[in-house]
Short mmCIF file of N, CA and C in Angstrom, two decimals:
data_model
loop_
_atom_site.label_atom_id
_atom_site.label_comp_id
_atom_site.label_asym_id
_atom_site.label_seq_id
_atom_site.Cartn_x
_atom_site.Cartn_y
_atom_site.Cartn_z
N UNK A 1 38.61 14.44 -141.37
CA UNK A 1 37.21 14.15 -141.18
C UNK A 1 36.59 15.24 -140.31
N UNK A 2 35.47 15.71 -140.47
CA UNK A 2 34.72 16.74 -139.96
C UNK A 2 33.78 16.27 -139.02
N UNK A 3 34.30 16.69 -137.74
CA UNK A 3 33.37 16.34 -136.46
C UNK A 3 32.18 16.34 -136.25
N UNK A 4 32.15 17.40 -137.00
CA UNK A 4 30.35 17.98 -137.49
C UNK A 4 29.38 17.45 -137.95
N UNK A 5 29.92 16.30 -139.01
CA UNK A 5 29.25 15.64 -139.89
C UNK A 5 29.04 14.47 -139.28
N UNK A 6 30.20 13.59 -138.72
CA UNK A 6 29.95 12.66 -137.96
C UNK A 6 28.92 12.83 -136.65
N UNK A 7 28.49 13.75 -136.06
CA UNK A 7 27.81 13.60 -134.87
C UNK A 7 25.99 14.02 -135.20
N UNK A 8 26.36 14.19 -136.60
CA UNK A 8 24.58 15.07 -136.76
C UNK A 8 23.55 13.72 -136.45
N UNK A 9 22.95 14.10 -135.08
CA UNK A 9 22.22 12.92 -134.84
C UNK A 9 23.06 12.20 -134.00
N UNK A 10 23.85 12.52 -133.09
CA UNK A 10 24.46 11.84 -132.22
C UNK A 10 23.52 11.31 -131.23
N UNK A 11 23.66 10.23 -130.77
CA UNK A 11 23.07 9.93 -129.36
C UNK A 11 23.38 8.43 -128.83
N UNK A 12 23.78 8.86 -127.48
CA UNK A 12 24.08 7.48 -126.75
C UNK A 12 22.94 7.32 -125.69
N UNK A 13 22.45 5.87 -125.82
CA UNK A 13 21.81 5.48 -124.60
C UNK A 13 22.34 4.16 -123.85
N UNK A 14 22.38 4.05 -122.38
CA UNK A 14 22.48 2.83 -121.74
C UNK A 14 21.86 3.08 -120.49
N UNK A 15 21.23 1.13 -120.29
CA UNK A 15 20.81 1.68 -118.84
C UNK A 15 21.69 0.84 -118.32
N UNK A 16 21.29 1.01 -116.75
CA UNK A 16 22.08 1.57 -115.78
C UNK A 16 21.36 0.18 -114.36
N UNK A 17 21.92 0.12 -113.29
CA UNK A 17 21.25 -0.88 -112.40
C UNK A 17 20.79 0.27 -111.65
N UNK A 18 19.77 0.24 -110.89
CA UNK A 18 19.08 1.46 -110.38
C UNK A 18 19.62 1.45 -109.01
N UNK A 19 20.94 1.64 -108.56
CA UNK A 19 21.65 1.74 -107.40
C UNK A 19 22.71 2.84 -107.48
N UNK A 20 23.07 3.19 -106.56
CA UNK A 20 24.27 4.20 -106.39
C UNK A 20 25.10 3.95 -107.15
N UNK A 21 25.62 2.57 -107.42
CA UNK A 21 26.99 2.49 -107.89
C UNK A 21 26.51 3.01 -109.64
N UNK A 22 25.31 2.32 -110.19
CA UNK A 22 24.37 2.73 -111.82
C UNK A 22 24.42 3.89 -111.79
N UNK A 23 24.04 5.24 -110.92
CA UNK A 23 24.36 6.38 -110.72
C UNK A 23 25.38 6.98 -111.36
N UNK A 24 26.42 6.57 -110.42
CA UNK A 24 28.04 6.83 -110.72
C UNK A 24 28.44 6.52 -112.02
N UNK A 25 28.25 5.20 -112.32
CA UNK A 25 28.74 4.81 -114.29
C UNK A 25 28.19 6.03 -114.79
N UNK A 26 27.02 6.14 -114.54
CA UNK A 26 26.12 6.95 -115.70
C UNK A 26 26.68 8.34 -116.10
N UNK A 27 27.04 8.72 -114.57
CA UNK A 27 28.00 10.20 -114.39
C UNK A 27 29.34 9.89 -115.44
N UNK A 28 29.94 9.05 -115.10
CA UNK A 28 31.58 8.96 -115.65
C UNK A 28 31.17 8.58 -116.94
N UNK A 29 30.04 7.56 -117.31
CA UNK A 29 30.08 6.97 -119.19
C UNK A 29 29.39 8.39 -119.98
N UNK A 30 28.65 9.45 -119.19
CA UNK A 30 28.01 10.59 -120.00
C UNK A 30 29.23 11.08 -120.32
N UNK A 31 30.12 11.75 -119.24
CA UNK A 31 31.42 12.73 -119.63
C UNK A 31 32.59 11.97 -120.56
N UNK A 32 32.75 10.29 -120.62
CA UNK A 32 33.24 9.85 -121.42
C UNK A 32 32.90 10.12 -122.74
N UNK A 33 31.65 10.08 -123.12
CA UNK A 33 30.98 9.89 -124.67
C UNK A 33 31.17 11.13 -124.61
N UNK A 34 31.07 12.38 -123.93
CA UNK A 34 31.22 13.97 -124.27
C UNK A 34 32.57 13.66 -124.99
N UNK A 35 33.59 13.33 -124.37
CA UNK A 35 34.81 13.21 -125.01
C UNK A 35 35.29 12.66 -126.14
N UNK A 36 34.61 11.85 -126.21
CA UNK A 36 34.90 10.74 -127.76
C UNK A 36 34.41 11.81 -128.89
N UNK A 37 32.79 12.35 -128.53
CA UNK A 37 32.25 13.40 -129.02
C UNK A 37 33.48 14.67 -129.42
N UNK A 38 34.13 14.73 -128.58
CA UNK A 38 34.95 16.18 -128.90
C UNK A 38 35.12 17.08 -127.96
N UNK A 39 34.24 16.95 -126.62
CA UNK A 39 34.27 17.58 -125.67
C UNK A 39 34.86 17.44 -124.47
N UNK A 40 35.91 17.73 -124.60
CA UNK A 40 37.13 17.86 -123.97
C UNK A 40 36.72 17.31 -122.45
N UNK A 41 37.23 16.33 -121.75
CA UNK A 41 36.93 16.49 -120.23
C UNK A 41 37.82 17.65 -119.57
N UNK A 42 36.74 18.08 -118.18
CA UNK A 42 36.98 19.28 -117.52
C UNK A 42 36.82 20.30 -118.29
N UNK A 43 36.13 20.62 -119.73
CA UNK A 43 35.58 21.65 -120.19
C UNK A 43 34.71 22.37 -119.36
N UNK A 44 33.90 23.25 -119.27
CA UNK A 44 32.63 23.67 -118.72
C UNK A 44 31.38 22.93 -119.36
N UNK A 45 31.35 22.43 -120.28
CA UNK A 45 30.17 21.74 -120.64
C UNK A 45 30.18 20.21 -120.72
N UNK A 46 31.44 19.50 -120.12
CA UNK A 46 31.45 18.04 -119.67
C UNK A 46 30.97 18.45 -118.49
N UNK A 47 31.75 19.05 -117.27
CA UNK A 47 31.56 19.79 -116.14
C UNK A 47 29.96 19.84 -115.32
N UNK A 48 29.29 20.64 -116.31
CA UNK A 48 27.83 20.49 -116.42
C UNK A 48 27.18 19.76 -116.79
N UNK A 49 27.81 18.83 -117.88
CA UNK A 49 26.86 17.63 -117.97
C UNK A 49 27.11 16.36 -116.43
N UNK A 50 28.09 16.54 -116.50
CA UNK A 50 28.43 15.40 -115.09
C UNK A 50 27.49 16.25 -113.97
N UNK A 51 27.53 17.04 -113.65
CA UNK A 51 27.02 17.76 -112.49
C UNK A 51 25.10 17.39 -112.78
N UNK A 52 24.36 17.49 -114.11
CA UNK A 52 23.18 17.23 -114.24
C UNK A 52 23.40 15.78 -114.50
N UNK A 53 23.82 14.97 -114.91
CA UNK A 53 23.72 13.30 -114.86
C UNK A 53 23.34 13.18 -113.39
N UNK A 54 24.70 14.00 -112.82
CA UNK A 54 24.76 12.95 -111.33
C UNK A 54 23.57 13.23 -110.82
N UNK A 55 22.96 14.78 -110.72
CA UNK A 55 21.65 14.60 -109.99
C UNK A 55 20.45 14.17 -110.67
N UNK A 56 20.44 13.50 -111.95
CA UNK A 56 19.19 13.17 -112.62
C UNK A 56 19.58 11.37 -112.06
N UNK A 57 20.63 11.19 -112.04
CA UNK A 57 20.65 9.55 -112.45
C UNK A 57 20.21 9.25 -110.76
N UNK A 58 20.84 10.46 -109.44
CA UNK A 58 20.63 10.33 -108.15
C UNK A 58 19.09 10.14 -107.66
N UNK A 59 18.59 11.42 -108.41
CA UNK A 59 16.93 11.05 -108.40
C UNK A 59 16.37 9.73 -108.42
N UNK A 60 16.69 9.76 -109.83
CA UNK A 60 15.94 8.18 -110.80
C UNK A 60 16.49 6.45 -109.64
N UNK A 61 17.01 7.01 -108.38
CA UNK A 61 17.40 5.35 -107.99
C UNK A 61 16.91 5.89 -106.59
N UNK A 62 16.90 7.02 -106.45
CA UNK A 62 16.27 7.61 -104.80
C UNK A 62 14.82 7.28 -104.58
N UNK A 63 14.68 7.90 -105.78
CA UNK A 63 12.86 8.40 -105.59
C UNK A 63 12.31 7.76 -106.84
N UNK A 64 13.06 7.34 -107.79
CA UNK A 64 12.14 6.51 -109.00
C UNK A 64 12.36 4.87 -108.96
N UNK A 65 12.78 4.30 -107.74
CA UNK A 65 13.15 2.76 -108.08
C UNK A 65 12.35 2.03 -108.12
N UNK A 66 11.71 1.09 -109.06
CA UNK A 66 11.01 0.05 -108.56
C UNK A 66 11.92 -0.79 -108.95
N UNK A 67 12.07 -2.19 -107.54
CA UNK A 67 12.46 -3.13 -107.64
C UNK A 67 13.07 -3.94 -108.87
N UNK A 68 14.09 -4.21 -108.90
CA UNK A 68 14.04 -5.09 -110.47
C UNK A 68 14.22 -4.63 -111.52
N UNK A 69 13.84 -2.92 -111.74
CA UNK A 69 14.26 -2.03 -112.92
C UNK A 69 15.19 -1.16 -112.42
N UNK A 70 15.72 -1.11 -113.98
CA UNK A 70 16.77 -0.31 -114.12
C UNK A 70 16.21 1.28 -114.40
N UNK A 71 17.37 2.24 -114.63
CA UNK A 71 16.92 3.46 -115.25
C UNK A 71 17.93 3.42 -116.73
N UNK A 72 17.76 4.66 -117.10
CA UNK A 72 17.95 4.72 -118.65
C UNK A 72 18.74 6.33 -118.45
N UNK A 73 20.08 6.24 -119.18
CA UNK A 73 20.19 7.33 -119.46
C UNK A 73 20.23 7.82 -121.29
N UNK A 74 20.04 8.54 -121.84
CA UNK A 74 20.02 9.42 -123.11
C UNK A 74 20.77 10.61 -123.46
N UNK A 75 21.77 10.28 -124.36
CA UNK A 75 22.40 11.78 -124.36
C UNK A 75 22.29 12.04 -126.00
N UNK A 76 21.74 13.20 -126.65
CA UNK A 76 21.36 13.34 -128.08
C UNK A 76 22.14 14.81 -128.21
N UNK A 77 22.91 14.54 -129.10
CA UNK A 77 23.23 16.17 -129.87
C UNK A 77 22.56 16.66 -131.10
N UNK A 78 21.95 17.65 -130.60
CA UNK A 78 21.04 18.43 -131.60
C UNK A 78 22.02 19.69 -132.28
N UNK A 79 21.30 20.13 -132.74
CA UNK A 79 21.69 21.87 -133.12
C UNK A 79 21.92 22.85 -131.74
N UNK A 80 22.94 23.03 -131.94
CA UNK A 80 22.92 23.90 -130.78
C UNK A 80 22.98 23.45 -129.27
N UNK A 81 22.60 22.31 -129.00
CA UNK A 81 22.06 21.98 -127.69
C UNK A 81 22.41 20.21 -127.47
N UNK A 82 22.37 20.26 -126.39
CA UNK A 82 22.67 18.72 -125.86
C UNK A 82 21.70 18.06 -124.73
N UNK A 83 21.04 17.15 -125.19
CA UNK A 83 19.82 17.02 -124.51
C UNK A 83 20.10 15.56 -123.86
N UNK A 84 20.08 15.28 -122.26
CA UNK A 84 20.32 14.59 -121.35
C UNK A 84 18.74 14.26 -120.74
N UNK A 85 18.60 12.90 -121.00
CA UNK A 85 17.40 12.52 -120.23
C UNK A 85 17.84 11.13 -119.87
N UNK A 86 17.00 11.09 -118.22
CA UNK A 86 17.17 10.30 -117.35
C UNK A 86 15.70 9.38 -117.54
N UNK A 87 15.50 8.48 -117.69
CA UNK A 87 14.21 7.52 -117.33
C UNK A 87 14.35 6.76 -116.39
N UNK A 88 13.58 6.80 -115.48
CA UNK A 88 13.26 5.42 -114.62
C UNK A 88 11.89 4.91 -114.61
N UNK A 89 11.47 3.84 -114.18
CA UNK A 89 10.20 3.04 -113.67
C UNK A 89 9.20 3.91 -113.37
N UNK A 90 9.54 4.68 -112.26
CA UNK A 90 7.90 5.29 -111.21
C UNK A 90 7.62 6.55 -111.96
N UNK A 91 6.14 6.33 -112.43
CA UNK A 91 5.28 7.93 -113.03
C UNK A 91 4.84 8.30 -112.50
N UNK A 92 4.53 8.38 -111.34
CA UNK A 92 3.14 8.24 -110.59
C UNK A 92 3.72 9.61 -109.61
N UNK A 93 4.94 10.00 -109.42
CA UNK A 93 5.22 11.18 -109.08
C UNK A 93 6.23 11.64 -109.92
N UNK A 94 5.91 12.85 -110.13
CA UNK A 94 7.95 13.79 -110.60
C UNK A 94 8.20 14.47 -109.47
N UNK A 95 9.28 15.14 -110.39
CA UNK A 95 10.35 15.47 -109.37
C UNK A 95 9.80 16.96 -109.25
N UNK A 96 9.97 17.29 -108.30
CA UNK A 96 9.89 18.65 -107.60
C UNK A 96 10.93 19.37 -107.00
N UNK A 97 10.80 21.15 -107.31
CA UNK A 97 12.12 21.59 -107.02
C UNK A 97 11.50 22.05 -105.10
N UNK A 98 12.21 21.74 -104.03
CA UNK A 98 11.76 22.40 -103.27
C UNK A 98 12.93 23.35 -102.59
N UNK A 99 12.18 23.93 -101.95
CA UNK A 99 12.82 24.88 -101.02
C UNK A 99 13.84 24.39 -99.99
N UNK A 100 14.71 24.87 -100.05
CA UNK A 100 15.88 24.09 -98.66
C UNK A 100 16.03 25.40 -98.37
N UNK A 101 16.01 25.50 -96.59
CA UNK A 101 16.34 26.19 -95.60
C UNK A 101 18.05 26.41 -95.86
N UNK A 102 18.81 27.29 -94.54
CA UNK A 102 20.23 27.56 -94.77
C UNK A 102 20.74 26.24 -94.08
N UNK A 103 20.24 25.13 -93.20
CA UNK A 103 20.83 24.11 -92.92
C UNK A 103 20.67 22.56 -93.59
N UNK A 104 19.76 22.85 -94.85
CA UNK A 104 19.07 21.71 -94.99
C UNK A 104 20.63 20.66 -95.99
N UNK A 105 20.28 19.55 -95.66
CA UNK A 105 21.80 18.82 -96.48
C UNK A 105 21.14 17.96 -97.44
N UNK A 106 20.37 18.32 -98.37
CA UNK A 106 19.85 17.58 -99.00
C UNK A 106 18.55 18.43 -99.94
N UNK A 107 18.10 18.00 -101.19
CA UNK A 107 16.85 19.16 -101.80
C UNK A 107 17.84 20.05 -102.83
N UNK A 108 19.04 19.78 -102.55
CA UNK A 108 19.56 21.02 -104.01
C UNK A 108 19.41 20.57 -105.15
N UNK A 109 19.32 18.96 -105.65
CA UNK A 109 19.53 18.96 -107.08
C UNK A 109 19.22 19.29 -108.07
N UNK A 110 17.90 19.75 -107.65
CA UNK A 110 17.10 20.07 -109.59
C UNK A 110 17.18 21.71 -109.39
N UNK A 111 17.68 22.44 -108.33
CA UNK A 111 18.33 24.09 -108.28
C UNK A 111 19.34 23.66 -109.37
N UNK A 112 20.27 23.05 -108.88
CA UNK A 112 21.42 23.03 -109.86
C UNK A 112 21.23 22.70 -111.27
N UNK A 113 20.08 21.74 -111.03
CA UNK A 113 19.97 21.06 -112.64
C UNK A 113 19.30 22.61 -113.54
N UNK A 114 18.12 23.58 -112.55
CA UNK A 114 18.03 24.16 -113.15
C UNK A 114 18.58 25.55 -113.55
N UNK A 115 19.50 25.76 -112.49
CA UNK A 115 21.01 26.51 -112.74
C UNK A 115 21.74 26.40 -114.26
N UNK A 116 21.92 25.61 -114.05
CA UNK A 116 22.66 24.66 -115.52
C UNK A 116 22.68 24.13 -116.60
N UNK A 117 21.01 24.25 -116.67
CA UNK A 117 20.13 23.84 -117.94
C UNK A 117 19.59 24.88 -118.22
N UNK A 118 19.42 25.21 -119.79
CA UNK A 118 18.85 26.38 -120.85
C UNK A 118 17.28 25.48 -120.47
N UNK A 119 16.83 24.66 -120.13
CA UNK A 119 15.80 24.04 -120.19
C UNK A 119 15.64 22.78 -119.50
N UNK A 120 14.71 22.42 -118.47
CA UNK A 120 14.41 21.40 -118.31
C UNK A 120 12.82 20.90 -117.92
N UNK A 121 12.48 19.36 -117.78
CA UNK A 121 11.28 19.08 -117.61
C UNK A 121 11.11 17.52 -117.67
N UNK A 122 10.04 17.25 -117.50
CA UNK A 122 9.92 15.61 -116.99
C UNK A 122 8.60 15.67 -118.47
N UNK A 123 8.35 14.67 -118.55
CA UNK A 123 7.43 13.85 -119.89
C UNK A 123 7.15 12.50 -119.10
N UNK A 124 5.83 12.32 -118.94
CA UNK A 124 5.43 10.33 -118.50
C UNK A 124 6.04 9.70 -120.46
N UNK A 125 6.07 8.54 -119.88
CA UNK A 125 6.13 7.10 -120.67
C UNK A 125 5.21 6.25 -120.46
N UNK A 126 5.21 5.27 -121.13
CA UNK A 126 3.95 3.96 -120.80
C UNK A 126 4.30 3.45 -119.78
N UNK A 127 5.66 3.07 -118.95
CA UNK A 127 5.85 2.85 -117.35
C UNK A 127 6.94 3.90 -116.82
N UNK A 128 6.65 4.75 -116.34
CA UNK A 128 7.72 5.67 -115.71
C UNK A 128 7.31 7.26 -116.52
N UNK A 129 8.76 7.66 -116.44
CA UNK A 129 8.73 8.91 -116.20
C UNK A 129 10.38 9.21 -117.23
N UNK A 130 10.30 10.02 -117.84
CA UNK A 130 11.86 10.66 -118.14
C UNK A 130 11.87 12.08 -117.55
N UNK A 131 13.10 12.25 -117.37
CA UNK A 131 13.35 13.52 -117.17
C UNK A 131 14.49 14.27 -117.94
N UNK A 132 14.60 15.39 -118.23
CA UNK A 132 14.92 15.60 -119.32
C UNK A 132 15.73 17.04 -119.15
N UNK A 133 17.01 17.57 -119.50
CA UNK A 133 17.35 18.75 -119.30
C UNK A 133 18.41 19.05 -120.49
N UNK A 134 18.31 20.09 -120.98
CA UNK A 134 19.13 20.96 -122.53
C UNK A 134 20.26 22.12 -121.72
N UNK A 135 21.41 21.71 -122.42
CA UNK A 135 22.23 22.66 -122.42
C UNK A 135 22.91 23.05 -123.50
N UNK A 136 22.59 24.55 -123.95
CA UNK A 136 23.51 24.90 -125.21
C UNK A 136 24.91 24.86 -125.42
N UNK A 137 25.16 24.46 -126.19
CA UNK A 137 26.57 24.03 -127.00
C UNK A 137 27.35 25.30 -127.20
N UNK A 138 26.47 26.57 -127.66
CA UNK A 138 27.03 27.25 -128.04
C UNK A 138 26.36 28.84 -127.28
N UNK A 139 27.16 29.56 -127.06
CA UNK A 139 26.48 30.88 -126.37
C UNK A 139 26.33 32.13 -127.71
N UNK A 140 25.69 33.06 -126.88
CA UNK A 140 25.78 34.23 -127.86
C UNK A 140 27.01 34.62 -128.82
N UNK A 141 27.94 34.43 -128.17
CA UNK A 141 29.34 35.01 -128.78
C UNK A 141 30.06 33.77 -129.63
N UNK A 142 29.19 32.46 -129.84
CA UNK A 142 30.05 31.67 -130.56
C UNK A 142 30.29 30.41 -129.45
N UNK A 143 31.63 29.82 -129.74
CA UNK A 143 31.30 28.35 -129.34
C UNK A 143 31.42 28.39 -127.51
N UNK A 144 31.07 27.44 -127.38
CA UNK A 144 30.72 27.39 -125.62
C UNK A 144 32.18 25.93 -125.62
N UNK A 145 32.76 26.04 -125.97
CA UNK A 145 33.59 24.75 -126.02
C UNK A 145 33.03 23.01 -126.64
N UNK A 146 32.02 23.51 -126.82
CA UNK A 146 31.66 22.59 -128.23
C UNK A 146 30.82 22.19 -129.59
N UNK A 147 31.88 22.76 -129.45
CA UNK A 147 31.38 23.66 -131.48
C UNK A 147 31.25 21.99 -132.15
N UNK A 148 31.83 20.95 -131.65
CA UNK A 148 31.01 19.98 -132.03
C UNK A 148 30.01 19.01 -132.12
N UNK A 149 29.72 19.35 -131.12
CA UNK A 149 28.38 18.86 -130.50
C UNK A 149 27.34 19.73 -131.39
N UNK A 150 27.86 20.84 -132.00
CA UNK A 150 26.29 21.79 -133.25
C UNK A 150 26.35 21.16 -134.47
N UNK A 151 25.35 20.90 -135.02
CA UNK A 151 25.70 20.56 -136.16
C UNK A 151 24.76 21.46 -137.37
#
């Protein structure tokens, strides 16, 4: 059976309880489904997807909680690319990359997210906000370690 064929149009969603521990699942159930997918855990592109979950899903329960809601995570394989979006509740602000000083312990995540992402960006909803970041599957020279995730 051809991996290829099975995933055209892949996508997993679940939400999540909007607490640290919802965080954490979200991190470990994204790099799981990478795997079922074909993408090896401890690849470089599970690697990076865990590393952008954790700080999208960290956001979405820091700074996006309202009471009582959950957040949402989304993982879709396209052509080429693997597109990770986080939703939570609050629209009413996004996320901002700011500046951290050489002592600051806190403010790196969306550097990294945008370190690590070919693309990212936030979109409102009718309540909340998604946020949203692409990483290619595949580089110039051919596969990036998952040639199945392209279809």
């Amino acid at each position: 059976m051809n991996a290829e064929i099975t995933l055209a149009g892949a996508e997993f969603v679940q939400r999540f309880s909007a607490t640290r521990r919802g965080a954490r699942l979200a991190r470990r159930l994204a790099v799981h489904q990478l795997d079922a997918w074909g993408v090896p855990y401890g690849s470089e592109l599970s690697g990076d997807v865990a590393v952008i979950v954790s700080e999208l899903a960290a956001n979405a329960v820091q700074h996006g909680l309202v009471p009582g809601r959950d957040f949402e995570l989304r993982l879709v394989a396209l052509a080429d690319t693997l597109r990770i979006e986080v939703s939570d509740a609050r629209g009413e602000h996004g996320p901002e990359v700011r500046p951290s000083g050489p002592c600051a312990e806190s403010g790196f995540g969306l550097q990294l997210v945008g370190a690590l992402a070919t693309a990212w960006g936030v979109k409102d909803r009718v309540v909340g906000k998604t946020v949203w970041a692409e990483l290619a599957t595949r580089s110039a020279s051919g596969p990036r370690a998952c040639a199945p995730c392209a279809r």
